[in-house]
Amino acid sequence: MKYFEFLLIMVVFGLVVGCQKEAVVDQPAGIRQVPVEAAKAEIDAKNAQFIDVRSPEEFGAEHAEKAVNVPLEKVETELVKLDKSRPIYVICQTGRRSQLASETLDKNGFKEVYNVEGGTSAWKKAGLPIEK
């Protein structure tokens, strides 16, 4: 019986350690996750670029104040319009598309890339300014 308990503990431990290692590997080194409140303050303080990678329709309905629309599918072609030397904050609706866009920016030499955690949904929930 003790052998099976030991084996079970080792399997569970291996799964936990393996999952932790994967989570670290999934996040490229140049991308930082930032909560919406910190993003708002830092965008203002750093005079940073702020892009919303949702569709033009989603963006047009409402978006975080000062955000500029660069739909996810156009990020690579719009790189020349963005400044690699300035911090860039990326937002979408919940955080998934902005993570993909952040990875593209990171791979293309942007040094300070910030993915806004929770996206526009979290931005609105925090009571931060929205434009329509």
mmCIF file of C-alpha atoms in Angstrom:
data_model
loop_
_atom_site.group_PDB
_atom_site.id
_atom_site.type_symbol
_atom_site.label_atom_id
_atom_site.label_comp_id
_atom_site.label_asym_id
_atom_site.label_seq_id
_atom_site.Cartn_x
_atom_site.Cartn_y
_atom_site.Cartn_z
ATOM 1 C CA MET A 1 0.000 0.000 0.000
ATOM 2 C CA LYS A 2 2.800 2.438 0.879
ATOM 3 C CA TYR A 3 4.378 1.804 -2.522
ATOM 4 C CA PHE A 4 1.184 2.901 -4.311
ATOM 5 C CA GLU A 5 0.862 6.010 -2.124
ATOM 6 C CA PHE A 6 4.470 6.909 -2.903
ATOM 7 C CA LEU A 7 3.888 6.327 -6.616
ATOM 8 C CA LEU A 8 0.747 8.468 -6.576
ATOM 9 C CA ILE A 9 2.578 11.315 -4.816
ATOM 10 C CA MET A 10 5.410 11.173 -7.361
ATOM 11 C CA VAL A 11 2.983 11.282 -10.292
ATOM 12 C CA VAL A 12 1.092 14.263 -8.852
ATOM 13 C CA PHE A 13 4.360 16.048 -8.032
ATOM 14 C CA GLY A 14 5.596 15.452 -11.585
ATOM 15 C CA LEU A 15 2.418 16.898 -13.063
ATOM 16 C CA VAL A 16 2.575 19.994 -10.869
ATOM 17 C CA VAL A 17 6.244 20.645 -11.625
ATOM 18 C CA GLY A 18 5.711 19.965 -15.327
ATOM 19 C CA CYS A 19 2.797 22.408 -15.528
ATOM 20 C CA GLN A 20 4.779 25.109 -13.770
ATOM 21 C CA LYS A 21 7.657 24.763 -16.203
ATOM 22 C CA GLU A 22 5.308 24.986 -19.189
ATOM 23 C CA ALA A 23 3.672 28.156 -17.857
ATOM 24 C CA VAL A 24 7.066 29.855 -17.617
ATOM 25 C CA VAL A 25 8.092 28.757 -21.120
ATOM 26 C CA ASP A 26 4.852 30.032 -22.681
ATOM 27 C CA GLN A 27 5.557 33.673 -21.714
ATOM 28 C CA PRO A 28 8.185 35.323 -23.958
ATOM 29 C CA ALA A 29 10.775 37.245 -21.929
ATOM 30 C CA GLY A 30 10.053 40.649 -23.498
ATOM 31 C CA ILE A 31 6.330 40.678 -22.683
ATOM 32 C CA ARG A 32 5.076 41.843 -19.319
ATOM 33 C CA GLN A 33 1.549 41.273 -18.028
ATOM 34 C CA VAL A 34 0.094 44.420 -16.478
ATOM 35 C CA PRO A 35 -3.207 44.983 -14.617
ATOM 36 C CA VAL A 36 -5.549 47.599 -16.107
ATOM 37 C CA GLU A 37 -5.059 50.161 -13.322
ATOM 38 C CA ALA A 38 -1.268 50.042 -13.707
ATOM 39 C CA ALA A 39 -1.585 50.154 -17.500
ATOM 40 C CA LYS A 40 -3.689 53.338 -17.337
ATOM 41 C CA ALA A 41 -1.189 55.077 -15.049
ATOM 42 C CA GLU A 42 1.850 53.921 -17.020
ATOM 43 C CA ILE A 43 0.388 54.830 -20.423
ATOM 44 C CA ASP A 44 -0.119 58.389 -19.191
ATOM 45 C CA ALA A 45 3.228 58.626 -17.352
ATOM 46 C CA LYS A 46 5.386 57.097 -20.100
ATOM 47 C CA ASN A 47 3.598 58.693 -23.068
ATOM 48 C CA ALA A 48 3.358 55.132 -24.345
ATOM 49 C CA GLN A 49 1.736 53.677 -27.428
ATOM 50 C CA PHE A 50 -1.583 51.976 -26.737
ATOM 51 C CA ILE A 51 -3.154 49.663 -29.311
ATOM 52 C CA ASP A 52 -6.448 47.777 -29.273
ATOM 53 C CA VAL A 53 -6.245 44.683 -31.469
ATOM 54 C CA ARG A 54 -9.971 43.941 -31.665
ATOM 55 C CA SER A 55 -11.951 44.255 -34.886
ATOM 56 C CA PRO A 56 -12.899 47.753 -36.096
ATOM 57 C CA GLU A 57 -16.537 46.992 -35.196
ATOM 58 C CA GLU A 58 -15.678 46.034 -31.608
ATOM 59 C CA PHE A 59 -13.360 49.029 -31.279
ATOM 60 C CA GLY A 60 -16.003 51.377 -32.716
ATOM 61 C CA ALA A 61 -18.608 50.268 -30.195
ATOM 62 C CA GLU A 62 -16.353 51.231 -27.269
ATOM 63 C CA HIS A 63 -12.692 51.173 -26.361
ATOM 64 C CA ALA A 64 -10.250 52.197 -23.655
ATOM 65 C CA GLU A 65 -9.431 55.883 -23.687
ATOM 66 C CA LYS A 66 -6.407 56.788 -25.866
ATOM 67 C CA ALA A 67 -6.292 53.367 -27.566
ATOM 68 C CA VAL A 68 -5.663 53.197 -31.311
ATOM 69 C CA ASN A 69 -7.180 50.370 -33.334
ATOM 70 C CA VAL A 70 -4.746 47.970 -35.005
ATOM 71 C CA PRO A 71 -6.713 44.750 -35.610
ATOM 72 C CA LEU A 72 -4.814 41.573 -34.764
ATOM 73 C CA GLU A 73 -4.693 40.411 -38.377
ATOM 74 C CA LYS A 74 -2.997 43.716 -39.367
ATOM 75 C CA VAL A 75 -0.394 43.964 -36.585
ATOM 76 C CA GLU A 76 2.457 42.597 -38.723
ATOM 77 C CA THR A 77 1.703 44.887 -41.649
ATOM 78 C CA GLU A 78 1.345 47.933 -39.365
ATOM 79 C CA LEU A 79 4.667 47.435 -37.550
ATOM 80 C CA VAL A 80 6.278 50.244 -39.550
ATOM 81 C CA LYS A 81 3.773 52.715 -38.050
ATOM 82 C CA LEU A 82 4.783 51.805 -34.490
ATOM 83 C CA ASP A 83 7.874 53.028 -32.623
ATOM 84 C CA LYS A 84 10.097 50.212 -31.329
ATOM 85 C CA SER A 85 11.870 52.609 -28.963
ATOM 86 C CA ARG A 86 8.696 53.517 -27.032
ATOM 87 C CA PRO A 87 6.739 51.292 -24.627
ATOM 88 C CA ILE A 88 3.670 49.705 -26.193
ATOM 89 C CA TYR A 89 0.569 48.499 -24.357
ATOM 90 C CA VAL A 90 -1.727 46.016 -26.076
ATOM 91 C CA ILE A 91 -5.384 45.410 -25.215
ATOM 92 C CA CYS A 92 -8.258 43.370 -26.666
ATOM 93 C CA GLN A 93 -11.527 42.181 -25.097
ATOM 94 C CA THR A 94 -10.231 39.668 -22.549
ATOM 95 C CA GLY A 95 -6.478 39.282 -23.126
ATOM 96 C CA ARG A 96 -6.026 36.426 -25.607
ATOM 97 C CA ARG A 97 -5.718 38.379 -28.859
ATOM 98 C CA SER A 98 -3.550 41.001 -27.170
ATOM 99 C CA GLN A 99 -1.205 38.231 -26.001
ATOM 100 C CA LEU A 100 -0.847 37.025 -29.608
ATOM 101 C CA ALA A 101 -0.204 40.576 -30.822
ATOM 102 C CA SER A 102 2.302 41.115 -27.988
ATOM 103 C CA GLU A 103 4.195 38.016 -29.100
ATOM 104 C CA THR A 104 4.353 39.381 -32.656
ATOM 105 C CA LEU A 105 5.683 42.721 -31.380
ATOM 106 C CA ASP A 106 8.246 40.974 -29.178
ATOM 107 C CA LYS A 107 9.484 38.829 -32.075
ATOM 108 C CA ASN A 108 9.859 41.947 -34.215
ATOM 109 C CA GLY A 109 12.184 43.797 -31.858
ATOM 110 C CA PHE A 110 9.897 45.828 -29.605
ATOM 111 C CA LYS A 111 11.718 46.104 -26.267
ATOM 112 C CA GLU A 112 8.915 47.147 -23.897
ATOM 113 C CA VAL A 113 5.730 45.206 -24.639
ATOM 114 C CA TYR A 114 2.894 45.129 -22.110
ATOM 115 C CA ASN A 115 -0.175 42.916 -22.396
ATOM 116 C CA VAL A 116 -3.114 44.469 -20.526
ATOM 117 C CA GLU A 117 -4.549 41.723 -18.305
ATOM 118 C CA GLY A 118 -8.267 41.105 -18.655
ATOM 119 C CA GLY A 119 -8.575 43.443 -21.626
ATOM 120 C CA THR A 120 -11.376 45.920 -22.206
ATOM 121 C CA SER A 121 -13.691 43.872 -20.014
ATOM 122 C CA ALA A 122 -11.405 44.397 -17.000
ATOM 123 C CA TRP A 123 -10.814 48.037 -18.009
ATOM 124 C CA LYS A 124 -14.571 48.732 -17.897
ATOM 125 C CA LYS A 125 -15.052 46.752 -14.692
ATOM 126 C CA ALA A 126 -12.348 48.885 -13.015
ATOM 127 C CA GLY A 127 -14.266 52.029 -14.021
ATOM 128 C CA LEU A 128 -11.483 53.353 -16.249
ATOM 129 C CA PRO A 129 -12.337 55.816 -19.061
ATOM 130 C CA ILE A 130 -14.039 54.422 -22.158
ATOM 131 C CA GLU A 131 -14.516 56.159 -25.497
ATOM 132 C CA LYS A 132 -17.342 55.446 -27.935
#
